[in-house]
Short mmCIF file of C-alpha atoms and ligand atoms in Angstrom, two decimals:
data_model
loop_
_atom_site.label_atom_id
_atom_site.label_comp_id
_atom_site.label_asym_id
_atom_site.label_seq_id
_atom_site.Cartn_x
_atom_site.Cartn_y
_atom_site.Cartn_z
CA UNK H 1 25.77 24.74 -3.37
CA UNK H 2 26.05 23.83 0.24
CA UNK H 3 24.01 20.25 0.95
CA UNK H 4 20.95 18.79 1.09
CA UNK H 5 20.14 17.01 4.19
CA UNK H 6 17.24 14.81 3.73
CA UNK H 7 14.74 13.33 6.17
CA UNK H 8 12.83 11.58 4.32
CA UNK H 9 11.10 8.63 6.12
CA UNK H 10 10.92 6.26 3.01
CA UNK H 11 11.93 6.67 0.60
CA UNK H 12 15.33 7.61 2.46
CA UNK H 13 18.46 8.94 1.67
CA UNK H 14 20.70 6.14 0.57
CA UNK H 15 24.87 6.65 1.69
CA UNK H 16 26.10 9.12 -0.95
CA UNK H 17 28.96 6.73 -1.81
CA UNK H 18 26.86 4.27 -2.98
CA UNK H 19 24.79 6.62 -5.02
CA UNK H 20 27.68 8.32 -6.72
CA UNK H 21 28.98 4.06 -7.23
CA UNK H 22 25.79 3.40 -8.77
CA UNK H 23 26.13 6.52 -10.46
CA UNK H 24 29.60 5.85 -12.31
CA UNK H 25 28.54 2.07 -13.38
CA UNK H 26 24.85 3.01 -14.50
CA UNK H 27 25.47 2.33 -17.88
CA UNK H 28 28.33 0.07 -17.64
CA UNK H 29 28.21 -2.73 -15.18
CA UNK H 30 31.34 -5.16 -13.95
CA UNK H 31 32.85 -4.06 -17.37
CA UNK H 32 30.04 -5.73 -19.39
CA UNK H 33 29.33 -2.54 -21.70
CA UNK H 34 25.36 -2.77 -20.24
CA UNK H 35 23.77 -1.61 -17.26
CA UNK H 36 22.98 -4.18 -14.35
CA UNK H 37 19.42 -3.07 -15.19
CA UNK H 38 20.01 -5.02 -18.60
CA UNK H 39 21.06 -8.04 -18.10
CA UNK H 40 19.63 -11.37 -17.14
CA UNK H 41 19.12 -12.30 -13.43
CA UNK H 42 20.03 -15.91 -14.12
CA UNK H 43 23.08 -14.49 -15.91
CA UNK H 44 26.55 -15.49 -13.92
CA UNK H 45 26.92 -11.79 -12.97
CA UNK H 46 24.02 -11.36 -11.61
CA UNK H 47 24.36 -14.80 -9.62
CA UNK H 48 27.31 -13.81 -8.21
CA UNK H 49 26.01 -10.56 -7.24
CA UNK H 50 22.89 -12.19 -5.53
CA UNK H 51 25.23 -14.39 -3.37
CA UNK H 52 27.65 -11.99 -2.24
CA UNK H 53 24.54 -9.92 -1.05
CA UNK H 54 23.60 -12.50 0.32
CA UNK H 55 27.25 -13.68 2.24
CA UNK H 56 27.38 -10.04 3.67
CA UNK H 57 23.83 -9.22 4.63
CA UNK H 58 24.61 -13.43 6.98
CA UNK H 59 27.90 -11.33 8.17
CA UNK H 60 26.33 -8.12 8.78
CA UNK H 61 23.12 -9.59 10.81
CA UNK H 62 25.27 -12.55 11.98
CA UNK H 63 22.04 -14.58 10.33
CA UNK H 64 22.42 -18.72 11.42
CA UNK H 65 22.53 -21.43 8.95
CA UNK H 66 19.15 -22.34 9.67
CA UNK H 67 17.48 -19.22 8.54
CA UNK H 68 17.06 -18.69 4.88
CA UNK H 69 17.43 -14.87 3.09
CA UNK H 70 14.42 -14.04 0.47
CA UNK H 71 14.66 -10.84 -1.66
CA UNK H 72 10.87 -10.58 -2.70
CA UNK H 73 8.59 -7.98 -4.37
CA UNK H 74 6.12 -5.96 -2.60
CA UNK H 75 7.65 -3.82 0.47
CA UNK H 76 6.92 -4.02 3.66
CA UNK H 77 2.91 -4.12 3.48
CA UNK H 78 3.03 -7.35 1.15
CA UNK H 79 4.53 -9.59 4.30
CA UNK H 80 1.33 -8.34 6.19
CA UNK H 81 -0.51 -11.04 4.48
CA UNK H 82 2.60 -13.13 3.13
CA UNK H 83 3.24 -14.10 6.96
CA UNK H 84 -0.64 -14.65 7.18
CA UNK H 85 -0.99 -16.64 4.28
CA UNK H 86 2.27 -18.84 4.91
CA UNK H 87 1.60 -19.55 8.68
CA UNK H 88 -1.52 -19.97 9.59
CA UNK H 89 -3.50 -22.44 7.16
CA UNK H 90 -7.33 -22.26 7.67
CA UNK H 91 -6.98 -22.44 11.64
CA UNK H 92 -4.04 -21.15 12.72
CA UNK H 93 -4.31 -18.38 15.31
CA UNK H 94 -1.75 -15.69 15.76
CA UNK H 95 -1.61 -12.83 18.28
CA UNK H 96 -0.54 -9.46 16.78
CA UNK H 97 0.60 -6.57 19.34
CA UNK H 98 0.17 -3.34 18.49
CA UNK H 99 1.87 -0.41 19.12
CA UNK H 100 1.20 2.02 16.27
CA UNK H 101 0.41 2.86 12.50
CA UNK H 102 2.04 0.20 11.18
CA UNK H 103 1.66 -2.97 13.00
CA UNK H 104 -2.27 -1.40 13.40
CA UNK H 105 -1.93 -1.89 9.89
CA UNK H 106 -1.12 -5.23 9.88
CA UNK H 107 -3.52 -6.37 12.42
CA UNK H 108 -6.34 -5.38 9.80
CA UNK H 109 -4.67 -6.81 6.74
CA UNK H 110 -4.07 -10.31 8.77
CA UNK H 111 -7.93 -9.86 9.55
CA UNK H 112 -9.08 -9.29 6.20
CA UNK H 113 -7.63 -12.56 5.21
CA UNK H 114 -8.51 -15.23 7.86
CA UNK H 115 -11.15 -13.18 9.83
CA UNK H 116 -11.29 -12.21 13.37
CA UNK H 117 -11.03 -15.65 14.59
CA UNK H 118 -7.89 -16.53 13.64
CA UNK H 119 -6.33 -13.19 14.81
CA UNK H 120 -6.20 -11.65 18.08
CA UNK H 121 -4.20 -8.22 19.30
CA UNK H 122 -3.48 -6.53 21.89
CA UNK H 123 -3.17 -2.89 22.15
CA UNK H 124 0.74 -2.62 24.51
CA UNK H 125 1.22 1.35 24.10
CA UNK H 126 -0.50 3.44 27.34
CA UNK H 127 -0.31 7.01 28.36
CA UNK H 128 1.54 7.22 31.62
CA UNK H 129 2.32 10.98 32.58
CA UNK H 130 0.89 12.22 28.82
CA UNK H 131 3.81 10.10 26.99
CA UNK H 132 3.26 7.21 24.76
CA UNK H 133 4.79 3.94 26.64
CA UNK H 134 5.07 0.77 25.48
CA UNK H 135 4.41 -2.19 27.71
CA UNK H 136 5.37 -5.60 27.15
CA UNK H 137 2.61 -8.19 28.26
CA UNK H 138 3.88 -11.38 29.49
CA UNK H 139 3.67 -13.39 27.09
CA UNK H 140 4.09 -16.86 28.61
CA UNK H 141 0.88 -15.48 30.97
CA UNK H 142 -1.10 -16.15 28.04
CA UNK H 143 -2.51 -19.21 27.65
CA UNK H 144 -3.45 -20.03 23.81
CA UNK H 145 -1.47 -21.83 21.07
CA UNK H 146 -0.44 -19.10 18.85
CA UNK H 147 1.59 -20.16 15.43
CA UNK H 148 3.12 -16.67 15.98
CA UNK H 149 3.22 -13.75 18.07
CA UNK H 150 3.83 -10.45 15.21
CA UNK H 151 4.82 -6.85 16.13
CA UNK H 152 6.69 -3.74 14.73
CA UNK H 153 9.81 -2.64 16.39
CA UNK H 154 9.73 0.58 15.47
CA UNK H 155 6.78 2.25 14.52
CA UNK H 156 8.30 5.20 11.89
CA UNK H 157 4.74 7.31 12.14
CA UNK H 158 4.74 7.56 15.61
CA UNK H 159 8.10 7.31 16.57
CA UNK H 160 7.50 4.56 19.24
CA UNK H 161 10.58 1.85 19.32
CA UNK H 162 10.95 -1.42 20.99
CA UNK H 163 14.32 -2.24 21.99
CA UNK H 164 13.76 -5.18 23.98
CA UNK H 165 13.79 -8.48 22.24
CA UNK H 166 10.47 -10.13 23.11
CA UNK H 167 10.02 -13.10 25.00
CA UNK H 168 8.02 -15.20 23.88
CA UNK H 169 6.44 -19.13 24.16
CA UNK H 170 6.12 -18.37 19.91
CA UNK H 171 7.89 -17.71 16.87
CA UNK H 172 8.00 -13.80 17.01
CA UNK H 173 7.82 -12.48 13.72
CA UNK H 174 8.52 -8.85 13.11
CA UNK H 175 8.61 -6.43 10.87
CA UNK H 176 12.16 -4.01 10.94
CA UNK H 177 10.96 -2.15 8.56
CA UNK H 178 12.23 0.82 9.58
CA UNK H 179 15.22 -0.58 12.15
CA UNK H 180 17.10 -3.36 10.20
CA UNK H 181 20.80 -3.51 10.64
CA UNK H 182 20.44 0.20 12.79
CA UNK H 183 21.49 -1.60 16.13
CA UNK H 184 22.42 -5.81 16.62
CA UNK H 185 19.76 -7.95 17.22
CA UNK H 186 20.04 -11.76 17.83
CA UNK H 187 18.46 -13.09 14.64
CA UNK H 188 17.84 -16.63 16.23
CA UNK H 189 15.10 -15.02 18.47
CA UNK H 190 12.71 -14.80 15.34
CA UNK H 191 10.95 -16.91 13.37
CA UNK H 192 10.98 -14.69 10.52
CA UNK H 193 12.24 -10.92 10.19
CA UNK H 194 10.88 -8.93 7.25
CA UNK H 195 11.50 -5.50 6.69
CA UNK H 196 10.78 -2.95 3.12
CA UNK H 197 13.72 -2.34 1.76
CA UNK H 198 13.31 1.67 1.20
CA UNK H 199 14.29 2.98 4.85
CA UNK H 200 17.49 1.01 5.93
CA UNK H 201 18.60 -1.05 2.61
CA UNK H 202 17.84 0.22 -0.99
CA UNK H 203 14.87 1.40 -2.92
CA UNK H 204 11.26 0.58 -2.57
CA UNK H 205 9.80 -2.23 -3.58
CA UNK H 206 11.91 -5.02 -2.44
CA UNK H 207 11.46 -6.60 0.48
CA UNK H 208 13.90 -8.89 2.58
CA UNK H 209 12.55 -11.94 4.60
CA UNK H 210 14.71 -13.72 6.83
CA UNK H 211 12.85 -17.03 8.03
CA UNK H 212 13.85 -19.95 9.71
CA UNK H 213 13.39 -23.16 8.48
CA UNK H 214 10.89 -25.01 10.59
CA UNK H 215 8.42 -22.05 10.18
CA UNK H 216 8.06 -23.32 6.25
CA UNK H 217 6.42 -26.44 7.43
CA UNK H 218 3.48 -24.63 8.53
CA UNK H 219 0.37 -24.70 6.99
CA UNK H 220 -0.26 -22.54 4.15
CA UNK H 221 -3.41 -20.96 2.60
CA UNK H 222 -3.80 -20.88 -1.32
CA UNK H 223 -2.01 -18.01 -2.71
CA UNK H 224 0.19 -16.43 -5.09
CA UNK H 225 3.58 -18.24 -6.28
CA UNK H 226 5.69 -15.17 -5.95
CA UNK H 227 4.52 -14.17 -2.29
CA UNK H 228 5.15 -18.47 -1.25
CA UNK H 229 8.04 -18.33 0.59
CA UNK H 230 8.94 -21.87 -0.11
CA UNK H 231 8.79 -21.26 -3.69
CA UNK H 232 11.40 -18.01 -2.85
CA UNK H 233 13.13 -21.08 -0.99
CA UNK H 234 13.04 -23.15 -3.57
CA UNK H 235 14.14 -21.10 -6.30
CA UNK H 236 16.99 -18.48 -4.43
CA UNK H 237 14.10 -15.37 -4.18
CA UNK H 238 13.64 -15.80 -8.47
CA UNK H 239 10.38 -17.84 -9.50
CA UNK H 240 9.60 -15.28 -11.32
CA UNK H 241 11.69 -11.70 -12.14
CA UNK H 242 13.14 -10.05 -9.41
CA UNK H 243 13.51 -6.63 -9.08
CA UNK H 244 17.39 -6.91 -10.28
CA UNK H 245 18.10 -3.11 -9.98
CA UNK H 246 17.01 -2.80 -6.35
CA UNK H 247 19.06 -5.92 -5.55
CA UNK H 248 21.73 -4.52 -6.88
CA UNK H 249 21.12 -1.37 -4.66
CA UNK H 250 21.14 -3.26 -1.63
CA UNK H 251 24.14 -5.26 -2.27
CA UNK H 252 26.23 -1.83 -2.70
CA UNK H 253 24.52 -1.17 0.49
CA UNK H 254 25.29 -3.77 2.58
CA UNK H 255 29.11 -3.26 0.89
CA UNK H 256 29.06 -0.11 2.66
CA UNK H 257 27.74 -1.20 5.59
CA UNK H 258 30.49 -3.80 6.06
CA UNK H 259 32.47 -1.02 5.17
CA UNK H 260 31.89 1.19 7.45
CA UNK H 261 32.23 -1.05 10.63
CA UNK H 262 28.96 -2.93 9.87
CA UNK H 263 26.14 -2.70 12.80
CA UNK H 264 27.25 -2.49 15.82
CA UNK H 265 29.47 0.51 14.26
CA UNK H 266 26.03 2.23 12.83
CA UNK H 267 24.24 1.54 16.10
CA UNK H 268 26.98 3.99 17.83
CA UNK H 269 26.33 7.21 15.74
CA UNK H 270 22.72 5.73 15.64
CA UNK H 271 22.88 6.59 19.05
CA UNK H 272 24.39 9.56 19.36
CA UNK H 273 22.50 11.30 16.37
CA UNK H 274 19.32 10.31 18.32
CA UNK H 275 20.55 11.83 21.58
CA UNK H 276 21.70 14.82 19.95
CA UNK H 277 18.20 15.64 18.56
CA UNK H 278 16.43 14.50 21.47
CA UNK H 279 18.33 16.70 23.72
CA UNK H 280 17.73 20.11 21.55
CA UNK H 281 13.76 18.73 21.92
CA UNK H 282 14.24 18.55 25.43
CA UNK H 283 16.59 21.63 26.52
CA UNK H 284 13.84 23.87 24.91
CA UNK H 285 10.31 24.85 25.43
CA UNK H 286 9.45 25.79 22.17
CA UNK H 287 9.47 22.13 20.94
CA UNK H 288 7.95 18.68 22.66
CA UNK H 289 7.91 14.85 21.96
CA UNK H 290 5.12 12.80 23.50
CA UNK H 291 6.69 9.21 23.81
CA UNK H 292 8.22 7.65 27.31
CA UNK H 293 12.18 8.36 26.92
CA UNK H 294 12.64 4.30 26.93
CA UNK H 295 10.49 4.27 23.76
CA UNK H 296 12.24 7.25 21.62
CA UNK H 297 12.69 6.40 18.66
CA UNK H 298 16.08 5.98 17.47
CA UNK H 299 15.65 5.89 13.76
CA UNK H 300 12.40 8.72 13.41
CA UNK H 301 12.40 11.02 15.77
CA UNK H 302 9.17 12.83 15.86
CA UNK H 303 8.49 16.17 17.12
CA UNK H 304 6.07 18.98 17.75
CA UNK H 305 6.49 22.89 17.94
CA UNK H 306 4.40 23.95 20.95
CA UNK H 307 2.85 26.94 19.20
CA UNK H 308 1.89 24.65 16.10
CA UNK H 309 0.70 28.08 14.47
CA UNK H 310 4.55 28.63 13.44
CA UNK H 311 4.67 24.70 11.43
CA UNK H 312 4.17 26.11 7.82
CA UNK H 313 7.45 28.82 8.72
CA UNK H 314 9.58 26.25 10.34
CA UNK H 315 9.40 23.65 7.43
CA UNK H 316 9.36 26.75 4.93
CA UNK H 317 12.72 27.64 6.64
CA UNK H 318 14.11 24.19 6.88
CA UNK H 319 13.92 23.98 3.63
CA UNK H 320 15.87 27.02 2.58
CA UNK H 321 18.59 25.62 5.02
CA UNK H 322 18.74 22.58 3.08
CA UNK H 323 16.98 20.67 5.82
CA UNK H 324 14.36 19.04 3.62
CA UNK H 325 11.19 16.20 4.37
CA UNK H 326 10.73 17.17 7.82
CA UNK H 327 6.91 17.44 7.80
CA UNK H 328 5.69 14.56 9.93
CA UNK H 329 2.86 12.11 8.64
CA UNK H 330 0.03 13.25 7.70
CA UNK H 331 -2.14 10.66 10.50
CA UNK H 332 0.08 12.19 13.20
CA UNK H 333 1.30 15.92 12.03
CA UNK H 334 3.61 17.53 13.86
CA UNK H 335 7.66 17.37 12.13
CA UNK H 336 9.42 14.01 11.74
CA UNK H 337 13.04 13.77 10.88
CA UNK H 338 13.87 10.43 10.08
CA UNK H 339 17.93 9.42 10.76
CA UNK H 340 18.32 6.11 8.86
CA UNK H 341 21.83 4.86 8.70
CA UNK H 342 23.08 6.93 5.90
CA UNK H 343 22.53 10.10 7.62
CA UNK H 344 25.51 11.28 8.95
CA UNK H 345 26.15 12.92 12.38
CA UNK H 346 26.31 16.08 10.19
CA UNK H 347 22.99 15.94 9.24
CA UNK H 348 21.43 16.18 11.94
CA UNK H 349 24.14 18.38 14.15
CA UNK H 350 23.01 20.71 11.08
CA UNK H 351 19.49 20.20 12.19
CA UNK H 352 20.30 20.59 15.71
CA UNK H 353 21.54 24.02 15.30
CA UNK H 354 18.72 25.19 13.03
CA UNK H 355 15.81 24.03 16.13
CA UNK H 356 18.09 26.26 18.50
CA UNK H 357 18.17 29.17 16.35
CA UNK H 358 14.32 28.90 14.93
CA UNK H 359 13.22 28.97 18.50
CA UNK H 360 15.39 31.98 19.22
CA UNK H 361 14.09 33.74 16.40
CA UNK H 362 10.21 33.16 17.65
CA UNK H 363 10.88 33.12 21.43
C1 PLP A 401 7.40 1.77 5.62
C2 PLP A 401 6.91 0.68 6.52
C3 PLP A 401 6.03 -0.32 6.06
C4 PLP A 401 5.43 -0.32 4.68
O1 PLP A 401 6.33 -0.49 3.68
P1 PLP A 401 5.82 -0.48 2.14
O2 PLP A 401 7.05 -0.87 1.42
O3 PLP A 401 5.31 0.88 1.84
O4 PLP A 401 4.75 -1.51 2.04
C5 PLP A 401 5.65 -1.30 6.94
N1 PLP A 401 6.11 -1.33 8.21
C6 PLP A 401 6.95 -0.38 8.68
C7 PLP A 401 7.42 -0.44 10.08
C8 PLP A 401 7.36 0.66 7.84
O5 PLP A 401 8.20 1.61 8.32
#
């Protein structure tokens, strides 16, 4: 059976070494005779787990002391309102820029909350030559107390990234959803960095906070215990029962991460998977992308066949390659093939090669 190459944009592939790990000790972790899915999370083993996660994902993201890690329930989506509900009290403003599906998303969840006077956004994508480009406003031009400024650097729907860090008179708080640990960022730029676990880390479901510690002096809005980030603070991400098995995920994860190299390592062959796709899209007719080169997404790379007629046949034929989940979202259409850390260069050279001959089939 010759592999599966999946790009899947979350759900993702995890790195095959830590599946086939996970695999082996399923039943039997750290020699206890039970699986890690079976024991206590205030158990020593599980403890100790938790805080080497926790040592290498500091390492890995070179995280300062002043920032604190949360593991917390709820993906991605369920910071939308934590941040909203933790920062901004009953008059707290914040100013959300948007840039595509997701941090569209967030805007309305933010709104749904505290209304539309509390929030205010600001559309930063334009359409300069037909492409999608992003830009940045300046922020200290802006003359309003904001408790934070929020945005999405990578938008995995429309595969629109922002690789600048922003600069900003706020706390920036962003969601990396989709781009955590996939290049270095300087952590002490944010005032809190959130990110679903299920593209980058481990499986759905968990997310990761990283917050620094002034921003939990803000004020708060009544709300749930578990989604209080200074009751995560208070009691190390496990007020009530964390999601043990996914933690455990992500700590093999971040093993292989520091592994393999650790970030800056990924953000290499991050690179040069993206530019190997990109340049098939480019070098041939048959196939476009509609966002500003400076804003091509390094982690989804979205596509479109020019004669979208042919769609159905190309994904039909992926598929019997072993090229599978390449059917872009269902808002956008078009193909998507997501390259999340643990695709290899293979993956996608396999890819690569299957574009040039499709089009040379249908030319
Ligand atoms: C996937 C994703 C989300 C949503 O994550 P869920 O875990 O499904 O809530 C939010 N933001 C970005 C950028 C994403 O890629």
């Amino acid at each position: 059976m010759s592999a599966i190459y999946n790009f899947c944009a979350g759900p993702a592939m995890l790195p095959q070494a830590v599946m086939q790990k996970a695999q082996q000790e399923l039943i039997d972790w750290n020699g206890l005779g039970v699986s890690v899915m079976e024991i206590s999370h205030r158990s020593k083993e599980f403890i100790a787990l938790t805080e080497q996660a926790e040592i290498t994902l500091r390492q890995l993201m070179n995280i300062p002391k002043n920032y604190h890690v949360l593991f917390m329930h709820g993906g991605g989506r369920a910071q939308f309102s934590n941040v909203v509900n933790n920062f901004l009290g009953d008059n707290g403003r914040a100013l959300y820029l948007v840039s595509g599906q997701w941090s569209s998303a967030a805007v309305s969840e933010a709104i749904k909350l505290v209304g539309e006077s509390q929030i205010d956004s600001l559309d930063i994508v334009e359409k300069v030559n037909g492409l999608n480009q992003v830009n940045l406003p300046d922020l200290h031009a802006i003359d309003k107390d904001y408790r934070y400024v929020h945005y999405c650097s990578n938008e995995t729907v429309d595969g629109i990234e922002i690789f600048e860090e922003l600069d900003s008179p706020w706390p920036v708080v962003a969601d990396l959803s989709s781009t955590i640990m996939s290049h270095e960022i300087d952590v002490s730029k944010y005032g809190l960095i959130y990110a679903g676990a299920q593209k980058n880390i481990g499986p759905s479901g968990l997310s990761i906070v990283i917050v620094r510690d002034d921003m939990l002096k803000l004020p708060t809005l009544a709300q749930s215990s578990v989604m209080d980030y200074r009751v995560a603070v208070e009691h190390g991400s496990m007020f009530n029962t964390p999601p043990t098995f996914a933690w455990y995920l992500a700590s093999e994860v971040f093993a292989w991460l520091a592994a393999n190299g650790g970030v800056s390592a990924m953000a290499e062959v991050n690179q040069q998977k993206a530019a190997l796709l990109y340049s098939c899209i480019d070098a041939n007719p048959f196939y476009k992308n509609g966002v500003a080169p400076q804003n091509r997404s390094r982690m989804n790379v979205t596509f479109q066949l020019v004669d979208e007629s042919l769609d159905a046949e190309f994904l039909k034929q992926a598929e019997q390659a072993g090229l599978v989940a390449l059917k872009g979202h269902r808002i956008v259409g078009g193909m998507r093939a997501s390259i999340y850390n643990a695709m290899p260069i293979e993956g996608v050279q396999k890819l690569v090669n299957f574009m040039e001959q499709f089009a040379a089939q249908h030319a």
